[in-house]
GROMACS .gro file of C-alpha atoms in nm:
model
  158
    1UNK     CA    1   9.065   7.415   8.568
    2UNK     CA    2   8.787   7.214   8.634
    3UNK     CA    3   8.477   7.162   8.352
    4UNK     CA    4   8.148   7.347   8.347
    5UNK     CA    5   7.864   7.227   8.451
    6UNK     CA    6   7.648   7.415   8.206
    7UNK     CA    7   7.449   7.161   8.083
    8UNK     CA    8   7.344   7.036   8.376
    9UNK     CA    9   7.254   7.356   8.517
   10UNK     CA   10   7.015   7.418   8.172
   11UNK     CA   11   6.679   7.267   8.301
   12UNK     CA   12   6.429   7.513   8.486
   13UNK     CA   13   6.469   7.309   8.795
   14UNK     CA   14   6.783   7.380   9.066
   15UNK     CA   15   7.028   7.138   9.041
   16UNK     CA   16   7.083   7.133   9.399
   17UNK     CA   17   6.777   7.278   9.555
   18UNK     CA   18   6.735   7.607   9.667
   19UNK     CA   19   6.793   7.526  10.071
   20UNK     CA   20   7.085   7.626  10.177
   21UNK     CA   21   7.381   7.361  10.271
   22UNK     CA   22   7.481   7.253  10.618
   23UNK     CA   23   7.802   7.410  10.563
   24UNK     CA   24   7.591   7.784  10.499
   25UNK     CA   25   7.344   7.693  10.805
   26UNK     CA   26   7.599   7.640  11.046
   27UNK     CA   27   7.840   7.943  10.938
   28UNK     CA   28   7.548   8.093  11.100
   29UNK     CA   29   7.627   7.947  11.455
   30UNK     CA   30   7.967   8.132  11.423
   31UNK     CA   31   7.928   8.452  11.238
   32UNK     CA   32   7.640   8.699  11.191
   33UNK     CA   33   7.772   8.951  10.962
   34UNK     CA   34   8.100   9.027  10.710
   35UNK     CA   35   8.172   8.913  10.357
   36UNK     CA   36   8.172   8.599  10.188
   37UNK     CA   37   8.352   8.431   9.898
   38UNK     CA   38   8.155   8.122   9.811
   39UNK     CA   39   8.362   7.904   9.556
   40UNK     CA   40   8.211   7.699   9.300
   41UNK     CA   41   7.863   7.886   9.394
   42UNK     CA   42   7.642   7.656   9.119
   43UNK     CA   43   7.313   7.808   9.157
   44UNK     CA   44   7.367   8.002   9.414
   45UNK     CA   45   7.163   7.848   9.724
   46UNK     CA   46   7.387   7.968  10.004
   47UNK     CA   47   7.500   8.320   9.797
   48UNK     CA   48   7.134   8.385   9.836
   49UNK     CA   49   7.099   8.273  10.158
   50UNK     CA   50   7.390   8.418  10.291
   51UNK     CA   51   7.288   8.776  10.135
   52UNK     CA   52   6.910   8.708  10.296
   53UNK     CA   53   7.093   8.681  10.644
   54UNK     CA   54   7.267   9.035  10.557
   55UNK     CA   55   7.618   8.895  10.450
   56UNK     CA   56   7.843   9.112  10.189
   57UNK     CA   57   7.853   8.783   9.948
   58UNK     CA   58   8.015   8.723   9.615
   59UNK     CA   59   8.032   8.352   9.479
   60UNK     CA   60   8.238   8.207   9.141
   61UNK     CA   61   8.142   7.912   8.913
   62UNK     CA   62   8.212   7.841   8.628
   63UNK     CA   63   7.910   7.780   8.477
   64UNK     CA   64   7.752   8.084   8.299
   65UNK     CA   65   7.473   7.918   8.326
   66UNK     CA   66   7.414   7.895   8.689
   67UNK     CA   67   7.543   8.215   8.769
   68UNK     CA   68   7.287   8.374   8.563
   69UNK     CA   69   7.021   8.162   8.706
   70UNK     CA   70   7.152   8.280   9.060
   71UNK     CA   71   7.170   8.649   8.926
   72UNK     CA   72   6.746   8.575   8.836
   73UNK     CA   73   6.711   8.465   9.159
   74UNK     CA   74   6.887   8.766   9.384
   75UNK     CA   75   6.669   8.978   9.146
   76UNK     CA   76   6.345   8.866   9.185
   77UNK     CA   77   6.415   8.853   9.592
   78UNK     CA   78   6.558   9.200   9.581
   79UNK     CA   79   6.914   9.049   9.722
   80UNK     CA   80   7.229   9.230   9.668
   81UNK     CA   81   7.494   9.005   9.578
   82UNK     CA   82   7.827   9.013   9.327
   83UNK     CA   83   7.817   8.727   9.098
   84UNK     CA   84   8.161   8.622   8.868
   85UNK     CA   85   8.160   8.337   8.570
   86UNK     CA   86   8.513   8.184   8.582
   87UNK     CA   87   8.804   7.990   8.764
   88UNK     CA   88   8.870   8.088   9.114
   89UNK     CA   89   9.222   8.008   9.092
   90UNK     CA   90   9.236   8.340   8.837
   91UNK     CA   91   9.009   8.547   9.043
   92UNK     CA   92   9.207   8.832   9.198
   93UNK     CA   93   9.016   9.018   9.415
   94UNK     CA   94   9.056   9.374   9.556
   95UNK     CA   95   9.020   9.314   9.931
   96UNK     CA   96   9.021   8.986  10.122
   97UNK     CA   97   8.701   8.803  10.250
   98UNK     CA   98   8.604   8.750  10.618
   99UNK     CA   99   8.494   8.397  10.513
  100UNK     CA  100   8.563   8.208  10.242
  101UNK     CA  101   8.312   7.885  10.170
  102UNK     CA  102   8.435   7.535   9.945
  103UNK     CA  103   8.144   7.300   9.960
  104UNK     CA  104   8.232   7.041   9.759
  105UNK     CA  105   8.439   7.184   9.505
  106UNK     CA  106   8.811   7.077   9.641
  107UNK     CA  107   8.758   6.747   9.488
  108UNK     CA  108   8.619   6.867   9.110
  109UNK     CA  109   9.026   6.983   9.082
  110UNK     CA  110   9.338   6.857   8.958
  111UNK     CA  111   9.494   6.714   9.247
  112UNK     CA  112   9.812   6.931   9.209
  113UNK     CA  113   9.605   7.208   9.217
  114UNK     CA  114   9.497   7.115   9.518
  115UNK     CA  115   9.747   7.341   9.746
  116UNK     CA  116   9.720   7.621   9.582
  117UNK     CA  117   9.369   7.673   9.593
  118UNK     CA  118   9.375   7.627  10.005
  119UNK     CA  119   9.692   7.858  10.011
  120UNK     CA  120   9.492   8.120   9.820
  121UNK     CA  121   9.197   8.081  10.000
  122UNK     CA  122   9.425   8.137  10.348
  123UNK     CA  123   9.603   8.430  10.183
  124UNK     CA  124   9.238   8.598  10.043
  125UNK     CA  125   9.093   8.542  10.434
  126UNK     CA  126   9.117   8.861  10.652
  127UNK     CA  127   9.295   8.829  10.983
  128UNK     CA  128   9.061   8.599  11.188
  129UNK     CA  129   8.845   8.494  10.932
  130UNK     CA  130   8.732   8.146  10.847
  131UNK     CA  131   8.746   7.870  10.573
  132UNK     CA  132   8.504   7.624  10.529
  133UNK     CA  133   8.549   7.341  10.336
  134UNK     CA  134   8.338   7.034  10.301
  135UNK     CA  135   8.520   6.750  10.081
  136UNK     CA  136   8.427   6.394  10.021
  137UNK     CA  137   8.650   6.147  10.203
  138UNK     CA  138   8.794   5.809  10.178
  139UNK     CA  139   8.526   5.737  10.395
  140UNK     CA  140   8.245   5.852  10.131
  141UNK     CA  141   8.193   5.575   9.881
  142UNK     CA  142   8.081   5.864   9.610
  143UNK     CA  143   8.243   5.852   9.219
  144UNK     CA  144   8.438   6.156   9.254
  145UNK     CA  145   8.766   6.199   9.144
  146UNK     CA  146   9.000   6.254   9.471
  147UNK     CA  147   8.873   6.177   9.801
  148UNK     CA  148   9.064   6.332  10.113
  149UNK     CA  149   9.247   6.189  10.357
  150UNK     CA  150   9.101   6.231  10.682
  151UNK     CA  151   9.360   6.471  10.800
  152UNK     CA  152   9.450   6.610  10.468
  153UNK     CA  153   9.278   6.951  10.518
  154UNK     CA  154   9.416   6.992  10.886
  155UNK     CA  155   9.773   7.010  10.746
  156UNK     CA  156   9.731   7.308  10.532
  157UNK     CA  157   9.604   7.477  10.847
  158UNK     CA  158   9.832   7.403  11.115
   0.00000   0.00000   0.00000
């Protein structure tokens, strides 16, 4: 398990914005409807997005914090959405997802932990679903903690 961002999250201003990512924007160019895991949600910019757009969501983090600032938000803009403080590698859901989104989350993990959170995602993605991940690379000169290899993610999917 990773840490919680909690403190971060505590100032009245969104940590990350409140546009959506690239990664949520362009899900758009492939799907227009079905449900949607997002991992390591933070404040929820693409959960509330996503549920805007008329997407089943539910996102994780866990950051109490930022999932009750996200729960604030889908209130005050009327948005249905299923919001869940703690680990995704725990999280045990009833039915599988049609998509399941990692933006940047892959690389806030231990690296052994690494596979098993892509073989979970795969095995918590309905038949012809999608996973979208976004990771930093050896190519990124960010301070993170494990930057992919450029094929690293293809290999768990071939």
């Amino acid at each position: 398990m990773v840490k919680s961002y909690d403190k971060e999250y505590q100032t009245e201003k969104l940590l990350w914005g409140s546009e959506p990512s690239i990664v949520a924007k362009e899900l758009l160019n492939h799907r227009k409807e079905g449900s949607v895991l997002d991992i390591g949600m933070g404040e929820g910019r693409d959960v509330l997005f996503l549920a805007e757009k008329g997407f089943k969501v539910t996102g994780i983090d866990l950051s109490k914090v930022a999932v009750n600032k996200c729960l604030d938000l889908s209130e005050k803009n009327n948005l249905d959405v299923d919001l869940l403080v703690g680990d995704y590698l725990d999280y045990y859901p009833k039915n599988r997802f049609n998509i399941i989104i990692s933006n940047c989350t892959l690389h806030l993990l231990d690296q052994k932990d690494v596979p098993r959170a892509i073989i979970k995602m795969k095995k918590m993605t309905r038949n012809n679903g999608l996973n979208i991940i976004s990771v930093f690379s050896e190519k990124d000169d960010s301070n993170v903690s494990h930057k992919f290899k450029i094929d690293e993610l293809k290999e768990f999917y071939k």
